[in-house]
């Protein structure tokens, strides 16, 4: 999407020198826009591990490009396969719980294996890395093309008055290679001249909304307003929200959604006020093996320092400040479960369906279990 | 309540020199505990206006003490009444929307008017100031004595396992002269050896929970954990909350509650998980003239800088940092309405009642309208 008027993805091969991977260093957003050169597997591993790049789709793409660099590095060693496997292990260990990371690395391994010689292996790795990134963008774009119809309909009903969309966390292009999941219908709408306005939940404790989603929308020119996470209920009570779209970290076979902590509260408020609540996901987010979100999805607990300290900018310096009494403990649950009964529908790359097993299988019949 | 092992109120006359009012300067909490001497009406007005003191009960008490200083100052002028009225106007203008402020000033005016001479007027003003502060503490204490029964019952049912209570914002002793409203049953329970643990919503954007409620509980020794406002739903889904108690800024005749933004979202989650949700209020918070909270209570909008910037401490210096893109707008609605249907009960100084007109009139029959 657009940054300072120019189109960017989150990660790409450097123009004119395809031995260098370039990526936006997201740690510094929204305060500084820095493009980082990643010249080695070590640098890719560090970028993933230290969250210069984050978000399921982007981590997968970064791993894909990392494997391309791994193949190039292995070409300069005596034992290509052994060196490649060392890189595989380092890459997989960079963020061990990221499903897309392992998936992308394995896909590359298989693809590279089919090359007849080192030159061919490198060419295949480069092509596969690009394909992984393109596919991610393609899925997100499809989500946008289906989701925009929801916005269009509301816009017609409101006779062109702004369609107010509330979103939580960052399910934007910064979490993928382009377009995003929850944001993709919004960008589609905006680019086609539909009058939209986005309420951006700041999304404590890590503030991905206020830092990343707001920055994305600002740079692409989409009208938006940052709000404290407490605010959505009031906005819905008073008719200021037409539609909620969030992303998800994991969706069960029956449509329960694990997403950033606080999503459940917004879904309750949407239900209480008859406001449509949609979750936008590429199908890679669906875990076909589990059904009950509350019982089967473990909720990550992170460090208390993310609640007690916050990072911002003062005097042009990125600074972390303590918000609470130093001795008070804090808890930091990263996700919550939104039960499918609260979800109006799921927006996927194959279309929109009900948040039910039947709904999902209608779009993904290949997941029908054998009897 | 206790601060560093010693009992404090939020405001009092200085021990050994009753010409000086002393108050905790709450702007610096939780990072610094500073007691401020207020020696003149001008200093009291500044303390109220710049929020060294805040919270309905405390503002009323501060105004009461301010009028005592006003009477003393007027005694040194040629025209006592004229000078007193000047002070009244300055005091009332210090925070024009604070109902308790005007109420306390008027009460003092009437009381002082009954003095036969200047010496007597000053004595009455001092006595009335003390009475206003004592009454505030007394109402809060009564709330605690009624509310503690709810906690006791749960504690018995849980066979002494910790009773987990979630609260939002600061309806603690810092907002009154002592005990608080929502916190009063908690302090009662703790002081009587009941095993309690408090989930403290940080309460963005002004973080009264993380700054003030956590500090209160820490100093009094009550086990507590700070959480992002997004977290309550997850905790309730997973059985980690037994009871919710909040305060209120205004309660309608039929039991709708206006309280700090985000209260409504927690009430929805409590309802969805069958968790009792109580609102603790002194009866001065009830607006007997209105019925429908959503239609009749205007919601204050505050400056966007409270959302975009946050204050914390770094290198022992209280510092404000920018959290979001500087050009992104933010909205800052201060309150939301929790409809009475989501409220299990109201805890008042006269007992606990249903959040309905009948419930409230049962405790406050003097508010029955003439036919």
XYZ file of C-alpha atoms in Angstrom:
742
model
C 0.000 0.000 0.000
C 1.025 3.666 -0.067
C 3.682 5.179 2.166
C 4.402 8.852 1.587
C 2.723 8.495 -1.801
C 4.777 5.509 -2.995
C 3.640 1.885 -3.198
C 5.336 -0.537 -0.831
C 5.086 -4.107 0.279
C 6.386 -5.091 3.701
C 9.233 -7.166 2.223
C 10.796 -7.465 -1.229
C 14.006 -8.085 -3.188
C 16.055 -4.936 -3.666
C 15.562 -3.270 -7.008
C 18.772 -3.770 -9.028
C 20.400 -6.138 -6.525
C 18.432 -9.287 -5.880
C 20.977 -10.592 -3.391
C 19.497 -8.212 -0.835
C 16.103 -8.594 0.853
C 14.562 -5.338 1.995
C 11.899 -4.958 4.676
C 10.252 -2.221 6.715
C 11.658 -2.245 10.248
C 8.317 -2.188 12.084
C 9.807 -1.710 15.536
C 10.282 1.966 14.770
C 6.772 2.637 13.438
C 4.941 4.959 13.593
C 7.746 7.248 14.655
C 10.285 6.396 11.961
C 9.960 4.760 8.539
C 13.142 2.772 8.061
C 13.853 0.234 5.320
C 16.321 -2.390 6.373
C 18.668 -4.388 4.115
C 18.749 -8.093 5.023
C 21.871 -9.567 3.466
C 22.178 -12.919 5.204
C 20.252 -15.681 6.911
C 21.566 -14.328 10.203
C 20.012 -10.943 9.496
C 16.677 -12.477 8.477
C 16.638 -14.606 11.628
C 17.328 -11.547 13.742
C 14.629 -9.540 11.950
C 12.054 -12.251 12.655
C 13.232 -12.922 16.182
C 13.386 -9.275 17.247
C 10.145 -8.472 15.459
C 11.444 -6.052 12.845
C 8.907 -8.064 10.840
C 5.778 -9.567 12.458
C 2.340 -10.862 11.518
C 1.559 -14.348 10.235
C 1.683 -13.603 6.502
C 4.790 -11.452 6.701
C 6.695 -13.941 8.859
C 5.959 -16.616 6.239
C 7.175 -14.340 3.449
C 10.296 -13.390 5.400
C 11.070 -17.062 5.957
C 10.616 -17.670 2.228
C 13.116 -14.937 1.356
C 15.389 -16.144 4.136
C 15.527 -19.579 2.525
C 16.525 -17.961 -0.759
C 19.460 -16.290 1.016
C 20.181 -19.634 2.698
C 20.441 -21.330 -0.684
C 22.830 -18.645 -1.919
C 24.969 -18.990 1.199
C 24.985 -22.779 0.937
C 26.251 -22.488 -2.638
C 29.517 -21.100 -1.294
C 30.114 -24.041 1.025
C 31.393 -27.532 0.376
C 28.210 -29.267 1.468
C 25.109 -27.460 0.113
C 22.535 -29.674 1.821
C 24.196 -29.648 5.220
C 24.539 -25.877 5.244
C 20.970 -25.412 4.040
C 19.674 -27.594 6.866
C 21.629 -25.569 9.415
C 19.884 -22.460 8.100
C 16.533 -24.230 8.268
C 17.048 -24.951 11.950
C 18.126 -21.398 12.744
C 15.148 -20.029 10.856
C 12.600 -22.312 12.506
C 13.959 -21.440 15.941
C 13.609 -17.689 15.348
C 9.934 -17.669 16.417
C 9.075 -21.230 17.247
C 5.295 -20.837 17.542
C 4.741 -19.078 14.201
C 2.929 -21.622 12.032
C 3.530 -19.750 8.766
C 7.258 -19.723 9.400
C 7.582 -23.477 9.530
C 5.199 -23.845 6.600
C 7.222 -21.484 4.391
C 10.555 -23.058 5.304
C 9.255 -26.559 4.560
C 7.751 -25.453 1.265
C 11.100 -23.988 0.256
C 12.956 -27.141 1.326
C 10.799 -29.298 -0.924
C 11.043 -26.866 -3.837
C 14.817 -26.441 -3.563
C 15.178 -30.218 -3.413
C 13.841 -30.437 -6.927
C 16.654 -28.358 -8.420
C 19.192 -30.407 -10.381
C 22.188 -28.293 -9.451
C 23.117 -25.397 -7.200
C 22.374 -22.713 -9.792
C 18.955 -24.202 -10.395
C 18.322 -24.596 -6.648
C 19.019 -20.896 -6.097
C 16.757 -19.930 -8.980
C 13.961 -22.110 -7.614
C 14.419 -20.653 -4.104
C 14.152 -17.126 -5.460
C 11.076 -17.974 -7.495
C 9.423 -19.742 -4.546
C 10.150 -16.847 -2.188
C 8.521 -14.450 -4.614
C 5.600 -16.805 -5.084
C 4.997 -17.113 -1.327
C 4.954 -13.321 -1.024
C 2.715 -12.936 -4.085
C 0.288 -15.593 -2.904
C -0.001 -13.894 0.470
C -0.815 -10.611 -1.229
C -3.204 -12.420 -3.582
C -5.166 -14.026 -0.746
C -5.427 -10.689 1.012
C -6.566 -9.022 -2.202
C -9.315 -11.648 -2.641
C -10.468 -11.047 0.926
C -10.738 -7.387 -0.009
C -12.746 -8.044 -3.167
C -15.293 -10.111 -1.259
C -15.356 -7.907 1.827
C -15.788 -4.653 -0.042
C -19.287 -5.719 -1.016
C -20.362 -5.495 2.630
C -19.090 -1.921 2.774
C -20.643 -1.026 -0.584
C -24.062 -2.196 0.594
C -23.906 -0.127 3.759
C -22.678 2.868 1.774
C -25.704 2.637 -0.526
C -28.044 2.356 2.441
C -26.412 5.425 3.979
C -26.611 7.320 0.673
C -22.895 8.003 0.587
C -22.538 9.116 4.224
C -19.301 7.723 5.679
C -19.369 4.023 6.493
C -17.885 3.751 9.992
C -15.824 0.597 10.442
C -14.264 -0.408 13.736
C -11.147 -2.593 13.772
C -8.981 -4.027 16.519
C -5.219 -4.638 16.557
C -3.304 -4.664 13.261
C -4.681 -7.063 10.697
C -3.354 -4.665 8.088
C -0.881 -4.879 5.241
C 1.986 -4.584 7.720
C 1.058 -8.066 9.031
C 1.133 -9.562 5.507
C 3.009 -8.614 2.373
C 0.257 -6.287 1.127
C -3.424 -5.261 1.615
C -3.886 -7.036 4.971
C -6.872 -9.126 6.026
C -9.261 -6.903 8.010
C -8.005 -3.798 6.224
C -8.189 -5.199 2.706
C -11.938 -4.552 2.228
C -11.366 -1.061 3.637
C -8.543 -0.277 1.188
C -10.660 -1.666 -1.659
C -13.552 0.555 -0.631
C -11.355 3.626 -0.243
C -9.566 3.072 -3.551
C -12.953 2.811 -5.270
C -14.164 6.097 -3.878
C -16.480 4.755 -1.186
C -16.741 7.125 1.766
C -15.209 5.196 4.696
C -13.981 6.119 8.144
C -12.146 3.705 10.438
C -12.278 3.642 14.251
C -8.862 2.303 15.241
C -8.756 0.531 18.633
C -5.353 1.390 20.070
C -5.089 -2.265 21.235
C -3.321 -2.301 24.558
C -0.948 -3.445 25.749
C 1.242 -3.431 22.617
C -0.776 -0.721 20.852
C -0.642 -2.290 17.401
C -3.711 -0.266 16.464
C -2.423 3.150 17.485
C 1.061 2.422 16.196
C 0.599 0.318 13.047
C -3.001 0.426 11.819
C -3.197 4.198 12.276
C 0.130 4.621 10.456
C -1.037 2.432 7.561
C -4.323 4.250 7.159
C -2.690 7.661 7.508
C -0.156 6.894 4.805
C -2.745 5.499 2.438
C -4.976 8.497 3.106
C -7.892 6.605 4.668
C -9.869 8.733 7.166
C -9.533 7.252 10.629
C -9.653 8.051 14.335
C -7.684 6.359 17.107
C -9.702 5.383 20.192
C -8.944 3.782 23.547
C -10.064 0.147 23.568
C -12.746 1.108 26.080
C -14.543 3.271 23.531
C -16.097 0.870 21.014
C -19.099 0.046 23.195
C -20.101 3.683 23.509
C -19.643 4.250 19.771
C -21.858 1.261 18.991
C -24.498 2.335 21.518
C -24.740 5.712 19.859
C -24.940 4.617 16.224
C -21.378 5.562 15.304
C -20.291 2.118 14.044
C -21.781 0.436 10.953
C -19.519 -2.587 10.740
C -16.755 -4.299 12.713
C -13.965 -6.163 10.889
C -11.092 -7.817 12.722
C -8.465 -10.364 11.791
C -7.761 -13.596 13.645
C -4.813 -15.609 14.854
C -6.635 -18.916 14.685
C -10.134 -19.999 13.667
C -11.610 -23.359 14.684
C -13.492 -25.709 12.388
C -16.788 -24.477 13.849
C -15.939 -20.785 13.529
C -14.696 -19.783 16.981
C -12.054 -17.082 16.669
C -8.891 -16.543 18.688
C -7.727 -12.987 18.146
C -5.962 -10.199 20.005
C -7.236 -9.754 23.555
C -10.306 -7.491 23.605
C -11.879 -8.788 20.391
C -14.495 -10.709 22.405
C -15.609 -7.522 24.184
C -16.189 -5.755 20.872
C -18.100 -8.749 19.526
C -20.388 -8.651 22.589
C -21.049 -4.944 22.049
C -21.708 -5.485 18.332
C -24.225 -8.221 19.157
C -25.910 -6.062 21.819
C -26.371 -3.291 19.252
C -27.162 -5.380 16.144
C -24.007 -4.336 14.348
C -22.459 -6.817 11.875
C -19.220 -8.320 13.167
C -16.947 -9.936 10.548
C -13.594 -11.669 10.837
C -11.302 -11.555 7.782
C -8.832 -14.422 7.362
C -6.800 -16.212 4.763
C -7.672 -19.916 5.031
C -4.200 -20.662 6.424
C -5.561 -19.274 9.693
C -8.168 -22.030 9.997
C -7.219 -24.905 12.279
C -9.360 -27.723 10.886
C -8.360 -30.059 13.701
C -10.139 -28.278 16.553
C -13.712 -27.229 17.147
C -14.127 -25.535 20.507
C -12.074 -22.374 20.797
C -12.514 -21.870 24.531
C -11.546 -25.434 25.362
C -8.913 -26.159 22.754
C -6.954 -22.985 22.054
C -4.285 -22.225 24.672
C -3.963 -18.499 25.396
C -0.406 -17.153 25.426
C 0.630 -15.192 28.510
C 3.321 -12.621 27.895
C 5.561 -10.580 30.199
C 4.044 -8.051 32.605
C 6.467 -5.372 31.439
C 4.369 -4.962 28.271
C 1.495 -3.747 30.469
C 3.507 -1.733 32.972
C 5.780 0.033 30.504
C 4.914 1.686 27.205
C 7.043 2.990 24.392
C 6.504 6.344 22.743
C 8.498 9.257 21.429
C 9.660 12.352 23.261
C 12.205 14.889 22.011
C 12.606 12.746 18.863
C 13.790 9.849 21.040
C 11.907 6.562 21.316
C 11.488 6.112 25.054
C 9.878 3.580 27.374
C 8.077 4.880 30.474
C 6.697 3.110 33.567
C 2.934 3.623 33.903
C 2.082 1.995 37.227
C 3.540 1.438 40.679
C 6.749 -0.520 40.107
C 5.744 -3.147 42.702
C 2.227 -3.796 41.408
C 2.073 -7.010 39.395
C 0.404 -7.077 35.972
C -1.014 -9.888 33.854
C -0.724 -9.999 30.081
C -3.008 -12.425 28.272
C -2.412 -11.978 24.557
C -5.618 -13.359 23.014
C -9.218 -14.095 23.770
C -11.839 -16.316 22.173
C -14.815 -14.886 20.336
C -17.430 -17.647 20.176
C -18.900 -18.209 16.724
C -22.384 -17.223 17.976
C -21.186 -13.599 18.104
C -19.728 -13.566 14.586
C -21.841 -12.476 11.615
C -19.498 -14.030 9.078
C -15.972 -14.932 8.015
C -14.392 -13.207 5.011
C -11.927 -15.561 3.286
C -10.077 -15.606 -0.014
C -12.844 -17.817 -1.386
C -15.756 -15.712 -0.243
C -17.843 -14.922 2.822
C -19.406 -17.657 4.916
C -21.149 -18.177 8.224
C -18.917 -18.821 11.214
C -19.982 -22.468 11.392
C -18.528 -25.792 10.306
C -21.107 -25.997 7.521
C -20.297 -22.473 6.401
C -16.559 -23.109 6.280
C -16.911 -26.490 4.558
C -19.129 -24.878 1.934
C -16.115 -22.816 0.851
C -13.463 -25.442 1.596
C -15.092 -28.780 0.693
C -11.671 -30.434 0.506
C -11.678 -30.328 4.305
C -14.673 -32.647 4.581
C -13.620 -35.498 6.806
C -13.814 -39.033 5.458
C -16.546 -40.977 7.163
C -6.545 4.006 54.215
C -2.932 2.974 54.652
C 0.008 4.559 52.846
C 3.408 3.194 53.754
C 1.831 1.709 56.875
C 0.233 4.952 58.116
C -3.453 5.891 57.939
C -4.322 8.788 55.643
C -7.345 10.540 54.279
C -7.085 12.409 50.986
C -7.541 15.802 52.674
C -7.400 17.043 56.295
C -6.470 19.935 58.571
C -2.806 19.970 59.514
C -2.049 18.439 62.865
C -1.014 21.264 65.214
C -1.877 24.083 62.796
C -5.490 24.115 61.726
C -4.968 27.150 59.489
C -3.419 24.798 56.919
C -5.314 22.268 54.816
C -3.236 19.307 53.677
C -3.984 17.051 50.715
C -2.288 14.349 48.677
C -1.155 15.812 45.343
C -2.622 13.087 43.139
C -1.010 14.328 39.919
C 2.229 12.707 40.964
C 0.817 9.281 41.872
C 1.848 6.530 41.668
C 5.370 7.757 41.121
C 5.646 10.177 44.031
C 3.688 10.529 47.275
C 3.595 14.243 48.016
C 1.489 15.993 50.652
C 0.682 19.532 49.765
C -0.042 22.421 52.150
C -2.999 24.519 51.027
C -2.792 27.822 52.871
C -5.258 29.994 50.983
C -8.396 29.958 48.865
C -6.171 30.585 45.860
C -4.215 27.418 46.586
C -7.376 25.346 47.071
C -8.824 26.688 43.809
C -5.615 25.790 42.008
C -5.546 22.294 43.570
C -9.103 21.617 42.369
C -8.643 23.242 38.981
C -5.340 21.506 38.174
C -6.570 18.198 39.598
C -4.156 17.832 42.503
C -7.430 16.610 44.043
C -10.134 14.875 41.960
C -13.125 12.601 42.370
C -16.635 13.723 43.337
C -16.383 13.144 47.080
C -12.918 14.647 47.405
C -13.779 17.738 45.356
C -16.713 18.350 47.680
C -14.510 17.959 50.745
C -11.840 20.242 49.264
C -14.460 22.896 48.591
C -15.662 22.566 52.179
C -12.156 23.163 53.540
C -11.655 25.919 50.964
C -14.678 27.759 52.383
C -13.185 27.512 55.854
C -10.022 29.215 54.573
C -12.270 31.726 52.780
C -13.983 32.604 56.056
C -10.598 33.092 57.745
C -9.405 35.311 54.900
C -12.629 37.323 54.932
C -12.148 37.998 58.637
C -9.090 40.100 57.804
C -10.992 42.343 55.376
C -13.331 45.225 55.967
C -16.339 43.533 54.405
C -16.597 39.873 55.448
C -19.613 39.001 53.285
C -18.304 40.630 50.145
C -14.950 38.919 50.417
C -16.564 35.555 51.169
C -18.762 35.823 48.076
C -15.713 36.587 45.932
C -14.157 33.358 47.213
C -17.385 31.468 46.504
C -17.278 32.568 42.877
C -13.630 31.632 42.465
C -14.266 28.256 44.048
C -17.312 27.432 41.942
C -15.445 28.360 38.758
C -12.543 26.015 39.543
C -14.332 22.989 38.042
C -17.677 24.203 36.846
C -19.277 20.815 36.130
C -18.483 19.208 39.499
C -21.845 18.873 41.262
C -20.340 18.169 44.686
C -18.281 21.349 44.526
C -21.274 23.630 44.193
C -23.187 21.620 46.770
C -20.392 21.900 49.366
C -19.872 25.615 48.777
C -23.585 26.321 49.126
C -23.827 24.232 52.279
C -20.969 26.212 53.783
C -22.542 29.534 52.754
C -25.760 28.700 54.570
C -23.902 27.405 57.636
C -21.560 30.383 57.852
C -24.539 32.712 57.505
C -25.830 31.439 60.810
C -22.790 32.610 62.763
C -23.471 35.705 64.895
C -19.985 37.179 64.473
C -16.780 36.583 62.567
C -15.227 34.327 65.195
C -18.342 32.198 65.295
C -18.555 32.122 61.474
C -15.000 30.780 61.253
C -15.718 28.145 63.887
C -18.857 27.051 62.023
C -16.968 26.917 58.726
C -14.298 24.714 60.267
C -16.855 22.432 61.835
C -18.851 22.189 58.601
C -15.754 21.412 56.542
C -14.865 18.596 58.892
C -18.452 17.344 58.844
C -18.553 17.269 55.019
C -15.343 15.228 54.957
C -16.567 12.916 57.729
C -19.927 12.364 56.079
C -18.235 11.456 52.809
C -16.094 8.894 54.623
C -19.144 7.660 56.518
C -21.186 7.064 53.366
C -18.282 5.187 51.829
C -17.866 3.121 54.967
C -21.556 2.159 54.903
C -21.215 1.104 51.274
C -18.378 -1.129 52.393
C -20.367 -2.673 55.248
C -23.209 -3.624 52.917
C -20.993 -4.634 49.985
C -18.692 -6.845 52.017
C -21.561 -9.312 52.490
C -21.474 -10.098 48.777
C -17.774 -10.900 49.025
C -18.239 -12.898 52.199
C -20.863 -15.099 50.552
C -18.629 -15.857 47.585
C -15.703 -16.526 49.907
C -17.753 -19.111 51.801
C -18.838 -20.755 48.564
C -15.199 -20.908 47.447
C -14.123 -22.301 50.823
C -11.625 -19.504 51.393
C -10.058 -19.563 47.918
C -9.354 -15.989 46.770
C -12.429 -14.035 45.698
C -11.461 -12.401 42.398
C -13.006 -8.963 41.993
C -12.650 -6.883 38.850
C -12.878 -3.097 39.033
C -12.622 -0.319 36.481
C -11.191 3.184 36.871
C -10.622 4.613 40.343
C -13.670 4.554 42.571
C -11.256 4.245 45.473
C -10.514 6.253 48.571
C -8.471 8.695 46.503
C -11.717 9.850 44.863
C -13.386 10.451 48.245
C -11.985 11.317 51.651
C -11.600 7.677 52.692
C -12.598 4.056 51.829
C -13.907 4.821 48.304
C -17.108 3.475 46.793
C -16.231 0.410 44.680
C -13.165 -0.287 46.809
C -14.882 0.065 50.187
C -16.334 -3.491 50.261
C -12.916 -4.748 49.146
C -11.087 -2.952 51.965
C -13.708 -4.200 54.446
C -13.199 -7.746 53.241
C -9.415 -7.493 53.319
C -9.360 -5.889 56.768
C -11.549 -8.735 58.059
C -9.236 -11.405 56.748
C -11.240 -12.487 53.720
C -9.011 -13.754 50.913
C -9.496 -11.256 48.067
C -7.646 -10.470 44.854
C -8.452 -7.498 42.634
C -8.123 -7.322 38.842
C -7.357 -3.653 38.181
C -8.396 -2.409 34.727
C -5.730 0.116 33.751
C -8.544 2.359 32.401
C -7.246 4.098 29.326
C -6.834 6.778 28.350
C -6.077 8.414 31.707
C -5.056 5.171 33.405
C -6.714 5.881 36.730
C -6.715 2.143 37.410
C -3.016 1.502 36.798
C -1.999 4.756 38.459
C -4.385 5.265 41.360
C -6.316 2.076 42.159
C -3.170 -0.060 41.935
C -1.308 2.405 44.168
C -4.123 2.392 46.731
C -4.325 -1.386 46.869
C -0.549 -1.798 46.949
C -0.221 0.591 49.883
C -3.037 -1.016 51.818
C -1.564 -4.452 51.094
C -4.490 -5.819 49.069
C -3.406 -8.460 46.495
C -4.094 -7.127 42.997
C -3.015 -7.429 39.370
C -3.085 -4.690 36.745
C -4.593 -5.667 33.379
C -5.145 -3.954 30.052
C -8.808 -2.978 29.647
C -9.074 -5.587 26.894
C -8.493 -8.421 29.350
C -11.638 -8.619 31.501
C -13.643 -10.587 28.929
C -11.037 -13.344 28.733
C -10.765 -13.514 32.532
C -14.536 -13.860 32.845
C -14.688 -16.494 30.085
C -12.164 -18.595 31.934
C -13.638 -18.408 35.444
C -11.101 -15.959 36.832
C -13.604 -13.313 37.971
C -16.180 -13.874 40.754
C -17.576 -10.374 41.035
C -17.356 -7.003 39.302
C -17.716 -3.782 41.304
C -17.394 -0.342 39.725
C -18.297 3.156 40.810
C -20.435 5.584 38.831
C -20.453 9.218 37.850
C -24.233 9.411 37.579
C -27.081 6.955 38.097
C -30.556 7.556 36.689
C -33.807 7.061 38.590
C -34.303 3.709 36.828
C -30.777 2.457 37.494
C -28.878 3.203 34.291
C -25.248 3.994 35.083
C -22.904 6.511 33.508
C -19.369 5.585 34.431
C -15.858 5.720 32.973
C -15.708 4.647 29.330
C -15.393 0.859 29.067
C -17.687 0.005 31.981
C -20.427 -1.060 29.531
C -18.091 -3.576 27.849
C -17.296 -5.227 31.181
C -20.992 -5.348 32.095
C -21.718 -7.123 28.788
C -19.005 -9.689 29.488
C -20.253 -10.215 33.044
C -23.774 -10.829 31.733
C -22.487 -13.233 29.065
C -20.697 -15.249 31.736
C -23.265 -15.016 34.566
C -20.950 -13.016 36.807
C -22.544 -10.560 39.267
C -21.983 -6.929 38.293
C -22.484 -4.334 41.038
C -22.181 -0.555 41.040
C -21.263 1.120 44.343
C -22.454 4.696 44.861
C -23.216 7.191 47.562
C -26.768 8.426 46.949
C -25.442 11.841 45.938
C -24.579 10.180 42.622
C -28.235 9.442 41.822
C -29.897 11.924 39.490
C -33.553 11.503 40.421
C -34.663 13.777 37.594
C -33.746 11.514 34.688
C -34.649 7.983 33.744
C -33.012 6.967 30.468
C -29.225 7.050 30.644
C -28.575 6.674 26.930
C -30.992 9.427 25.980
C -30.557 11.858 28.823
C -26.933 11.793 29.979
C -24.591 13.815 27.777
C -21.190 12.163 27.325
C -18.203 14.471 27.813
C -15.629 14.512 25.003
C -12.133 15.376 26.112
C -8.972 16.364 24.246
C -7.321 13.898 21.840
C -3.932 14.436 23.485
C -5.064 12.236 26.396
C -5.258 9.315 23.941
C -2.206 10.120 21.835
C 0.172 10.943 24.685
C 0.712 9.119 27.952
C 2.587 10.037 31.098
C 4.948 7.693 32.881
C 8.274 7.768 34.619
C 11.738 7.232 33.147
C 15.054 7.960 34.873
C 13.044 9.214 37.893
C 11.482 11.899 35.687
C 7.749 12.061 34.965
C 7.620 12.202 31.176
C 4.925 12.323 28.517
C 5.469 10.324 25.307
C 3.624 10.311 21.969
C 2.131 6.876 21.211
C 0.708 7.243 17.707
C 1.403 8.992 14.427
C 1.352 12.716 15.245
C -1.069 13.431 12.379
C -3.605 10.707 13.184
C -6.656 12.127 14.951
C -7.988 10.521 18.133
C -11.356 10.677 19.863
C -11.755 10.726 23.633
C -15.216 9.959 24.990
C -14.969 9.973 28.774
C -18.001 7.897 29.817
C -20.403 5.277 28.590
C -23.820 4.140 29.723
C -24.380 0.731 31.275
C -28.093 -0.032 30.928
C -29.761 -1.199 34.140
C -30.581 -4.580 32.550
C -26.865 -5.482 32.800
C -26.512 -4.496 36.478
C -27.055 -7.057 39.220
C -27.444 -4.439 41.932
C -26.509 -1.033 43.331
C -24.595 -0.793 46.609
C -25.524 2.418 48.450
C -24.990 3.792 51.934
C -28.464 2.520 52.827
C -28.046 -0.991 51.474
C -28.105 -2.959 48.252
C -30.973 -2.702 45.802
C -31.929 -3.697 42.286
C -30.942 -1.252 39.550
C -34.556 -0.218 39.009
C -36.756 2.683 40.023
C -38.598 0.418 42.466
C -35.323 -0.822 43.896
C -33.949 2.676 44.442
C -37.203 4.045 45.862
C -37.304 1.146 48.309
C -34.101 2.538 49.870
C -34.864 6.217 49.266
C -38.640 6.532 49.745
C -38.311 10.290 50.241
C -37.740 10.483 46.473
C -41.246 9.211 45.691
C -42.826 11.765 43.422
C -46.075 13.395 44.428
C -48.891 12.214 42.260
